[in-house]
Short mmCIF file of C-alpha atoms and ligand atoms in Angstrom, two decimals:
data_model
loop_
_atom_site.label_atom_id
_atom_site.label_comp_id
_atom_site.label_asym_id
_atom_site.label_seq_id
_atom_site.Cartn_x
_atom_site.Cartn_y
_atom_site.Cartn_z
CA UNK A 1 12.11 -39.47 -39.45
CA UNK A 2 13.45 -37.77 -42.63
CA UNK A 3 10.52 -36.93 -43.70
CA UNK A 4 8.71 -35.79 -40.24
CA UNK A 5 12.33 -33.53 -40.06
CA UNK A 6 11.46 -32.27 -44.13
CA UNK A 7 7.89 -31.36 -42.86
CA UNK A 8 8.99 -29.42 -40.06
CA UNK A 9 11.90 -27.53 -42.07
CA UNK A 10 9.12 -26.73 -44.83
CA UNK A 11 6.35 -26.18 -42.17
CA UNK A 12 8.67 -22.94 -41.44
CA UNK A 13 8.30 -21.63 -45.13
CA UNK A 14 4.81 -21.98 -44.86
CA UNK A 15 3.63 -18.60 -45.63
CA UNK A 16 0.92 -18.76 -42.70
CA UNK A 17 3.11 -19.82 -40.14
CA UNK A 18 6.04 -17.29 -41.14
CA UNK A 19 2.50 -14.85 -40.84
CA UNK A 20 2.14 -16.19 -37.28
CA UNK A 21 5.31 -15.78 -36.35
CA UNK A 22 5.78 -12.13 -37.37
CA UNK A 23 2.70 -11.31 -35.78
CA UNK A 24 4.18 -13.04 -32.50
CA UNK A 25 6.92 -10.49 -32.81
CA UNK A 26 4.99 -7.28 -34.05
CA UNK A 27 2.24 -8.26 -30.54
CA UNK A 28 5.18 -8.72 -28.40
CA UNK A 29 7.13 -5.14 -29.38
CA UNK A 30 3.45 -3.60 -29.19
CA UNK A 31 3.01 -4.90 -25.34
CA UNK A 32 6.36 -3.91 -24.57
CA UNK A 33 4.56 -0.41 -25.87
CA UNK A 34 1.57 -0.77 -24.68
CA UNK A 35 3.28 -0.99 -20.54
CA UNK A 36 4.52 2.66 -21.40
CA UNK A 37 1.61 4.18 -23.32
CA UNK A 38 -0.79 3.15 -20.77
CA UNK A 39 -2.77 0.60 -23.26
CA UNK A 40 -3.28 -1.44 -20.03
CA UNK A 41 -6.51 -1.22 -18.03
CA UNK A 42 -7.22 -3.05 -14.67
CA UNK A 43 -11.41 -3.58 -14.98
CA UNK A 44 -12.99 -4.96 -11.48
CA UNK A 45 -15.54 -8.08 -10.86
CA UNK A 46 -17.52 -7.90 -8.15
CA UNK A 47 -17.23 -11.05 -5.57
CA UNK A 48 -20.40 -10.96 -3.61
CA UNK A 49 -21.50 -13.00 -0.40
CA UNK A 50 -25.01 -14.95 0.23
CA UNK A 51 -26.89 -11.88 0.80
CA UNK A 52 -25.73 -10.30 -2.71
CA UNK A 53 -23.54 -7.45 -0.79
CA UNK A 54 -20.02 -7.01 -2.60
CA UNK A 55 -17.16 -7.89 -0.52
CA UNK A 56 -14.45 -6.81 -2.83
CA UNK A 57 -13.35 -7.82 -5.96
CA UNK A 58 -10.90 -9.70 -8.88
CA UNK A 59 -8.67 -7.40 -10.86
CA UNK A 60 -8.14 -8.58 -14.58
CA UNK A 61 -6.13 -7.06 -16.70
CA UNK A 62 -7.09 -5.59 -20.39
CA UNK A 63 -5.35 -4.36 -22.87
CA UNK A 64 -6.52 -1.41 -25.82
CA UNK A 65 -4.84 -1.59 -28.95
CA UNK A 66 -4.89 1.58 -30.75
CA UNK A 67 -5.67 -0.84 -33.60
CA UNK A 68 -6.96 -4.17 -33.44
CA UNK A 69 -9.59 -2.65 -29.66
CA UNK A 70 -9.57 -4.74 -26.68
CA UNK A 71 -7.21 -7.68 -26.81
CA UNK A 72 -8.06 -10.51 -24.17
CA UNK A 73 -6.21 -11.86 -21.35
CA UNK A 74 -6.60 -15.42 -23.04
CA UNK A 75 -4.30 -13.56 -25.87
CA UNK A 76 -1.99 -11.38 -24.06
CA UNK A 77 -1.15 -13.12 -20.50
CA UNK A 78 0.73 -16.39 -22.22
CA UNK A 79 2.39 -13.88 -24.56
CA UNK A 80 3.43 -11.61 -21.66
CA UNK A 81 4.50 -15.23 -19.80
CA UNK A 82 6.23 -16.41 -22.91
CA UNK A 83 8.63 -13.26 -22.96
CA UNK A 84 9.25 -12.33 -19.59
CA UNK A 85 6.94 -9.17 -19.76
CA UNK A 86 4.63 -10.60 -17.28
CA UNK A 87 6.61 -8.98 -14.88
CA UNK A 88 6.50 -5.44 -15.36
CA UNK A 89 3.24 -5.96 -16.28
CA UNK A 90 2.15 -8.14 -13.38
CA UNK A 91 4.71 -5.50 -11.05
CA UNK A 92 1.39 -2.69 -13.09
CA UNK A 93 -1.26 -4.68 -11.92
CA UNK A 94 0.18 -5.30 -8.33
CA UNK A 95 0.53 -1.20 -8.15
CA UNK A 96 -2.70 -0.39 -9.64
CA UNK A 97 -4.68 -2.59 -7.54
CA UNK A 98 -3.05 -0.74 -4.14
CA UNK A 99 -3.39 2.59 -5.25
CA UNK A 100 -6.84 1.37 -5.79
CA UNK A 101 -7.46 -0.54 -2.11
CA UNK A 102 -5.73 3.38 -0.68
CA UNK A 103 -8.30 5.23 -2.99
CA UNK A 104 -11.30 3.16 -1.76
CA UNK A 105 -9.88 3.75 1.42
CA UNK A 106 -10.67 7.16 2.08
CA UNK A 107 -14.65 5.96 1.20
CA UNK A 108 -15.95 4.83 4.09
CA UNK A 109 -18.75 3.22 2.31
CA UNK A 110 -15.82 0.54 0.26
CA UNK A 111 -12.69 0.72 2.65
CA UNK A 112 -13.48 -3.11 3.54
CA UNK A 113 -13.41 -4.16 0.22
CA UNK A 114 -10.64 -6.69 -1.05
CA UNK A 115 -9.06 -6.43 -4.50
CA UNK A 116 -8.19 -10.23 -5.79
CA UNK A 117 -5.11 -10.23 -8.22
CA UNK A 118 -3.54 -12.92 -10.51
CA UNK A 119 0.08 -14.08 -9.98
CA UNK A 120 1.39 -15.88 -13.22
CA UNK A 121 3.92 -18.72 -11.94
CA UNK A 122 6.49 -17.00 -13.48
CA UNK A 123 5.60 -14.02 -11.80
CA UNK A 124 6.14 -16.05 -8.05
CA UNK A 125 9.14 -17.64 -9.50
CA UNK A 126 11.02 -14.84 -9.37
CA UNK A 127 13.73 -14.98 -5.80
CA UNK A 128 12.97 -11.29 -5.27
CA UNK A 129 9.04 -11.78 -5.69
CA UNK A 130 8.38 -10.68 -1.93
CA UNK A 131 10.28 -7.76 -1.62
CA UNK A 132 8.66 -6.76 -4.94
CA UNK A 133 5.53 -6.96 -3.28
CA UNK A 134 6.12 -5.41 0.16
CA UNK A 135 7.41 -2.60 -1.67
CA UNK A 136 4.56 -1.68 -3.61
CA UNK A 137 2.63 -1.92 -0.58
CA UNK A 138 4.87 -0.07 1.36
CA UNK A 139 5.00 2.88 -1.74
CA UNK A 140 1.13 2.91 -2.01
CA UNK A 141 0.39 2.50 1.56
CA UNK A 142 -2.23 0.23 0.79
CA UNK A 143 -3.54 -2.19 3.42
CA UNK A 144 -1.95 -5.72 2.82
CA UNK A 145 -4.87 -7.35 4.73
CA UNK A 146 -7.20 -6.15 1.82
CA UNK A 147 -4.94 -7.68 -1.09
CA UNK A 148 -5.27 -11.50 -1.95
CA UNK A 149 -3.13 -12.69 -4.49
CA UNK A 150 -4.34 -15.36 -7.15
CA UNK A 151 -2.05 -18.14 -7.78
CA UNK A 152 -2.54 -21.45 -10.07
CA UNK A 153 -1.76 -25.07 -9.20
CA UNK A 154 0.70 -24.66 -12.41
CA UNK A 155 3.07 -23.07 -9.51
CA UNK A 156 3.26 -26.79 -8.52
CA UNK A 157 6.12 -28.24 -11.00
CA UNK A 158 8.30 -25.92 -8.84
CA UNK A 159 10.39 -25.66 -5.60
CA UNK A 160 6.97 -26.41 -3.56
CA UNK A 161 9.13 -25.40 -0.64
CA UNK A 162 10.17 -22.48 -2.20
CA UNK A 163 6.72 -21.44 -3.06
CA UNK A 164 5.76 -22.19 0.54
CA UNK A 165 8.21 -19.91 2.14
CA UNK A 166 7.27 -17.18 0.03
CA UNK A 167 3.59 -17.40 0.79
CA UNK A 168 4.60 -17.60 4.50
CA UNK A 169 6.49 -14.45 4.48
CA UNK A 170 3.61 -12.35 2.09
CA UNK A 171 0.69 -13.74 4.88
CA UNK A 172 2.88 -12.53 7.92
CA UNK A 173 2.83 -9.15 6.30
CA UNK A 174 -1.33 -9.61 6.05
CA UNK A 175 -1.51 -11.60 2.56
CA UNK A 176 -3.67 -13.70 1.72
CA UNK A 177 -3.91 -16.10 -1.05
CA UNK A 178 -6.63 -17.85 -3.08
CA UNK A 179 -5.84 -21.43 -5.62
CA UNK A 180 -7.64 -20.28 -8.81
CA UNK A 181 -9.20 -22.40 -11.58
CA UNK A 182 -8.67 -25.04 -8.96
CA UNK A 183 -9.68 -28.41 -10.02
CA UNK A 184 -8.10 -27.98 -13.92
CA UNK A 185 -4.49 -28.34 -13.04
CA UNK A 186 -2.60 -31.37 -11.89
CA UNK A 187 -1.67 -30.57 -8.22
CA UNK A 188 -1.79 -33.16 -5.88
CA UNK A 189 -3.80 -32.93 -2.83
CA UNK A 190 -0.23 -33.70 -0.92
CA UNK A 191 1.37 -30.53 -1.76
CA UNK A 192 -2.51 -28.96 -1.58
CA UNK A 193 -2.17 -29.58 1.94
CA UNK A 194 0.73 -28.30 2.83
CA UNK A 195 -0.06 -25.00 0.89
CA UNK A 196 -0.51 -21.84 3.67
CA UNK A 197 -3.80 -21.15 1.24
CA UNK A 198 -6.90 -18.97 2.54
CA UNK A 199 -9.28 -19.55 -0.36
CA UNK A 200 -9.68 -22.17 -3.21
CA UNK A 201 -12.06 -20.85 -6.01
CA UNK A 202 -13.93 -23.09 -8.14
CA UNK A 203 -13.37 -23.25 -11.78
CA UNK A 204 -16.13 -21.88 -14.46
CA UNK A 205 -15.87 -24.83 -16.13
CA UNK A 206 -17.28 -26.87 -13.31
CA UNK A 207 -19.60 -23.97 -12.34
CA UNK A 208 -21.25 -23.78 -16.18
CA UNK A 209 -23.28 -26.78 -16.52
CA UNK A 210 -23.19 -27.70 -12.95
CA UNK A 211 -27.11 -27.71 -12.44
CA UNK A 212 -27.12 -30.23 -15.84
CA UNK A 213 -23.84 -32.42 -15.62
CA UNK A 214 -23.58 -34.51 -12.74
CA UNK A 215 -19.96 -34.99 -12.69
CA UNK A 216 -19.85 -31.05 -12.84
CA UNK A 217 -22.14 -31.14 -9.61
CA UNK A 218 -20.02 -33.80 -8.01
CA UNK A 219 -16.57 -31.70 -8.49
CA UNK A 220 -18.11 -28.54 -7.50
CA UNK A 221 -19.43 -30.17 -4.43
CA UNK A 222 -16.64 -31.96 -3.71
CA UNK A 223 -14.08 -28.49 -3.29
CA UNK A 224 -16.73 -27.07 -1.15
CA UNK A 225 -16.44 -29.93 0.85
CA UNK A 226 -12.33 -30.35 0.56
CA UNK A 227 -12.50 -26.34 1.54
CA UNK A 228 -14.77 -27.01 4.46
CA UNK A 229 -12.52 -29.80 5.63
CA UNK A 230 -9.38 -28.20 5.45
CA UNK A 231 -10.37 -24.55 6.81
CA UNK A 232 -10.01 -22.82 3.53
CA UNK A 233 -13.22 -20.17 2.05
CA UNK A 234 -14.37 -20.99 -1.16
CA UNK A 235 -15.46 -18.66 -3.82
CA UNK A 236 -17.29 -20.20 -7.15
CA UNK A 237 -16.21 -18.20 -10.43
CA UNK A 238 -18.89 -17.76 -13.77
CA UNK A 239 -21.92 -17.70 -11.63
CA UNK A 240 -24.43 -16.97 -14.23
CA UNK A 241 -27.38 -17.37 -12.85
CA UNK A 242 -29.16 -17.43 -9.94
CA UNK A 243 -30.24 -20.60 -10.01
CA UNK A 244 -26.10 -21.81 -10.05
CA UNK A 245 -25.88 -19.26 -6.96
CA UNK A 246 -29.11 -21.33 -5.31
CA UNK A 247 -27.42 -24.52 -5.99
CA UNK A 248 -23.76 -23.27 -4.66
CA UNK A 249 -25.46 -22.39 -1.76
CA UNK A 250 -26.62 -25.46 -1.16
CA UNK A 251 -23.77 -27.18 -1.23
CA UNK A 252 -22.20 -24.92 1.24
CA UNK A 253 -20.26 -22.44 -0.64
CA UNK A 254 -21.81 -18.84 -0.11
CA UNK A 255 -19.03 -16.36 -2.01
CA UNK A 256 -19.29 -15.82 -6.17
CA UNK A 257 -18.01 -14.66 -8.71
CA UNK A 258 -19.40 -14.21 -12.49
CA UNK A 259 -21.73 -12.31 -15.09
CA UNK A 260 -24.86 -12.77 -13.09
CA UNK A 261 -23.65 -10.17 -10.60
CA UNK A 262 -21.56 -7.77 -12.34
CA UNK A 263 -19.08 -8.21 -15.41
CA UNK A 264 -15.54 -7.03 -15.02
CA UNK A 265 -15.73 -3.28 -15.79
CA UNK A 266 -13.15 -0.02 -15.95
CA UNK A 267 -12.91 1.31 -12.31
CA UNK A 268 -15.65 4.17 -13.37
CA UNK A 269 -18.13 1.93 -14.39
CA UNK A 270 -17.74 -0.66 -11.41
CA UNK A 271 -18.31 2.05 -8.94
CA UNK A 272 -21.53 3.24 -10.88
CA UNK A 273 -22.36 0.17 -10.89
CA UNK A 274 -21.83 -1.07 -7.21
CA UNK A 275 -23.08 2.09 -5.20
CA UNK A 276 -22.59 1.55 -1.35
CA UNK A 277 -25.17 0.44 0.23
CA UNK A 278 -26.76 2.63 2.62
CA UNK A 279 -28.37 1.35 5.66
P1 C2E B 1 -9.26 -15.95 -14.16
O1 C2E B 1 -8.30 -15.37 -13.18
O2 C2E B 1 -9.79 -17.31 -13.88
O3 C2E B 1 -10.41 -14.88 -14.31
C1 C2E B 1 -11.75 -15.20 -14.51
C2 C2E B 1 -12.13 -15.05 -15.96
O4 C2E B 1 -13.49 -15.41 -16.11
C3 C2E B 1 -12.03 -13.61 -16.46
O5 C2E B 1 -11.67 -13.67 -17.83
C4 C2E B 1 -13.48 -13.12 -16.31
O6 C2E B 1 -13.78 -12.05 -17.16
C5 C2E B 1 -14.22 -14.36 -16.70
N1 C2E B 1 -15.57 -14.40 -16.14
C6 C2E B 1 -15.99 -13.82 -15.00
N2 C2E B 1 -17.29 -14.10 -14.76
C7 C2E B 1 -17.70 -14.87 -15.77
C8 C2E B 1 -18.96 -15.49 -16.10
O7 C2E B 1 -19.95 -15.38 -15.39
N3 C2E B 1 -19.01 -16.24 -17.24
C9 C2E B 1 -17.92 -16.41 -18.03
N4 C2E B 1 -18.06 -17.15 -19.13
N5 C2E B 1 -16.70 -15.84 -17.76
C10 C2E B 1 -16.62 -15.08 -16.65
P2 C2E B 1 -10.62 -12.68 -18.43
O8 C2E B 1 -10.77 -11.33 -17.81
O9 C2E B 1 -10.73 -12.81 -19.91
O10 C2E B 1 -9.25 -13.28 -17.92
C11 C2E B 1 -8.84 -14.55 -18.36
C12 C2E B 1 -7.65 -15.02 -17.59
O11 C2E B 1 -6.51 -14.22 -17.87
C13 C2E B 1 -7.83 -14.93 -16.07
O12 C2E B 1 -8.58 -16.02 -15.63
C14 C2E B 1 -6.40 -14.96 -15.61
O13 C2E B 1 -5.91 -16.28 -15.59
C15 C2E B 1 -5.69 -14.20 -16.73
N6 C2E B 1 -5.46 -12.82 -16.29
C16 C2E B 1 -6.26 -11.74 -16.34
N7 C2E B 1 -5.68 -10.66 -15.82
C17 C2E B 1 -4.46 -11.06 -15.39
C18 C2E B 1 -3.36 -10.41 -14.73
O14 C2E B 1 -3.41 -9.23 -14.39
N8 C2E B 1 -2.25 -11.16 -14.47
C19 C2E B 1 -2.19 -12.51 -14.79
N9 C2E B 1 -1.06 -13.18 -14.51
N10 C2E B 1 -3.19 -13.14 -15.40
C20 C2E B 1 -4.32 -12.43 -15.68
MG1 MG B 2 -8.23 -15.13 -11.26
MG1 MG B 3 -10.17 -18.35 -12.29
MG1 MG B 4 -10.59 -19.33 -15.00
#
């Protein structure tokens, strides 16, 4: 034990971890930053139905370092969780995303469009997490029917009760909510069930090699089915290819997500990219 405890008190002194943790500090003052310097971009991935039209989309956030360019999600969001920041910069996303729904609005061609957004737990935690919400949509006058909200089964170590009340309250303003990555976390069908969910979305990682790997198959397959049986939609994430899309649709689920149809892109280059179409 002495020695584990003289490894650990050393391990700090190692010039690459005392590295690691300065950088930790010197990212988290430069988010802090980067909220008021408008660093932080919103891009938009298309989510398309059977017949290829778009039916709205995911929001993901980005952010652009003066310095180091684009820094990932994968980098940022568990810093952002780690310090709290997640929520002024989930409270961004939430208000960039409705101004967005009231701009595509006023085009006739996109007004049905939804805009998916990610909830961290930590984000959903919060007691005043509702009135949050209802008050950006109230200030943007966005449409609350048009906004799902993405939450993870890592919401699940809470106050499942908790977490049910506040989903109850957000869908009787028009909410709706979809389980993402579902199938990597450790929720138990029990509380599954007794989630007020709309959607459950199908994990990449099951979607990747799911026309090579038969377990893959058998997971994917097996959501579709779980959605079908409990009255939930299902969207697949990381479609690739068509040939994933042909096999999805097999199986019954007939909404994706992923590279093969658009990649995320800034707001400009999504609507280039998705023009209406007109009949
Ligand atoms: P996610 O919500 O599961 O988002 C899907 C991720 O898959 C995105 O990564 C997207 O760019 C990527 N993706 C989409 N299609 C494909 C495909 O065909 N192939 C492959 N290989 N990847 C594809 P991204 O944008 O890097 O975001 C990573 C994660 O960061 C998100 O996973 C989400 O958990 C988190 N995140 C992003 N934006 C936000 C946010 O505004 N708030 C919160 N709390 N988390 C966010
Ligand atoms: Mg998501
Ligand atoms: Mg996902
Ligand atoms: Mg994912």
């Amino acid at each position: 034990a002495a020695k584990t405890a003289g490894r650990n008190t050393l391990r700090f002194f190692d010039p690459a971890m005392q590295a690691v943790v300065t950088s930790r500090a010197i990212m988290e003052k430069e988010l802090r930053e980067s909220l008021r310097n408008e660093q932080l971009q919103l891009y938009y991935q298309a989510q398309v139905n059977h017949d290829g039209e778009l039916i709205g989309v995911e929001a993901l956030a980005r952010w652009q370092h003066p310095q180091r360019g684009m820094i990932p999600p994968a980098e940022f969001i568990p810093l952002a969780e780690s310090t709290g920041l997640i929520l002024p910069l989930g409270y961004w996303v939430l208000q960039t995303a409705c101004k967005q729904l009231v701009s595509w609005a006023r085009q006739e061609q996109r007004a049905h469009l939804t805009i998916a957004v990610n909830v961290s737990a930590r984000q959903f935690r919060q007691t005043d997490v509702v009135e949050q919400v209802l008050a950006i949509i109230h200030q943007t006058g966005a449409n609350p029917h048009l906004l799902k909200l993405e939450l993870t089964e890592s919401l699940l170590v809470d106050d499942v009760e908790d977490i049910i009340r506040k989903m109850e309250l957000l869908k009787a303003a028009g909410l709706c909510f979809s389980l993402d990555d579902f199938g990597t976390g450790y929720s138990s069908l029990t509380y599954l069930k007794r989630l007020p969910l709309d959607q459950l979305k199908i994990d990449q990682s099951f979607v990747r090699d799911v026309l090579s790997d038969p377990n893959d198959a058998a997971i994917a397959r097996t959501i579709v089915a779980l959605s079908q049986s409990m009255g939930l939609s299902v969207i697949a994430e990381g479609v690739e290819s068509a040939e994933q899309r042909d096999y999805l649709a097999s199986q019954g689920c007939y909404a994706y997500q992923g590279y093969y149809f658009g990649r995320p892109m800034p707001i400009a280059d999504f609507e280039a990219a998705h023009l209406p179409q007109f009949a």
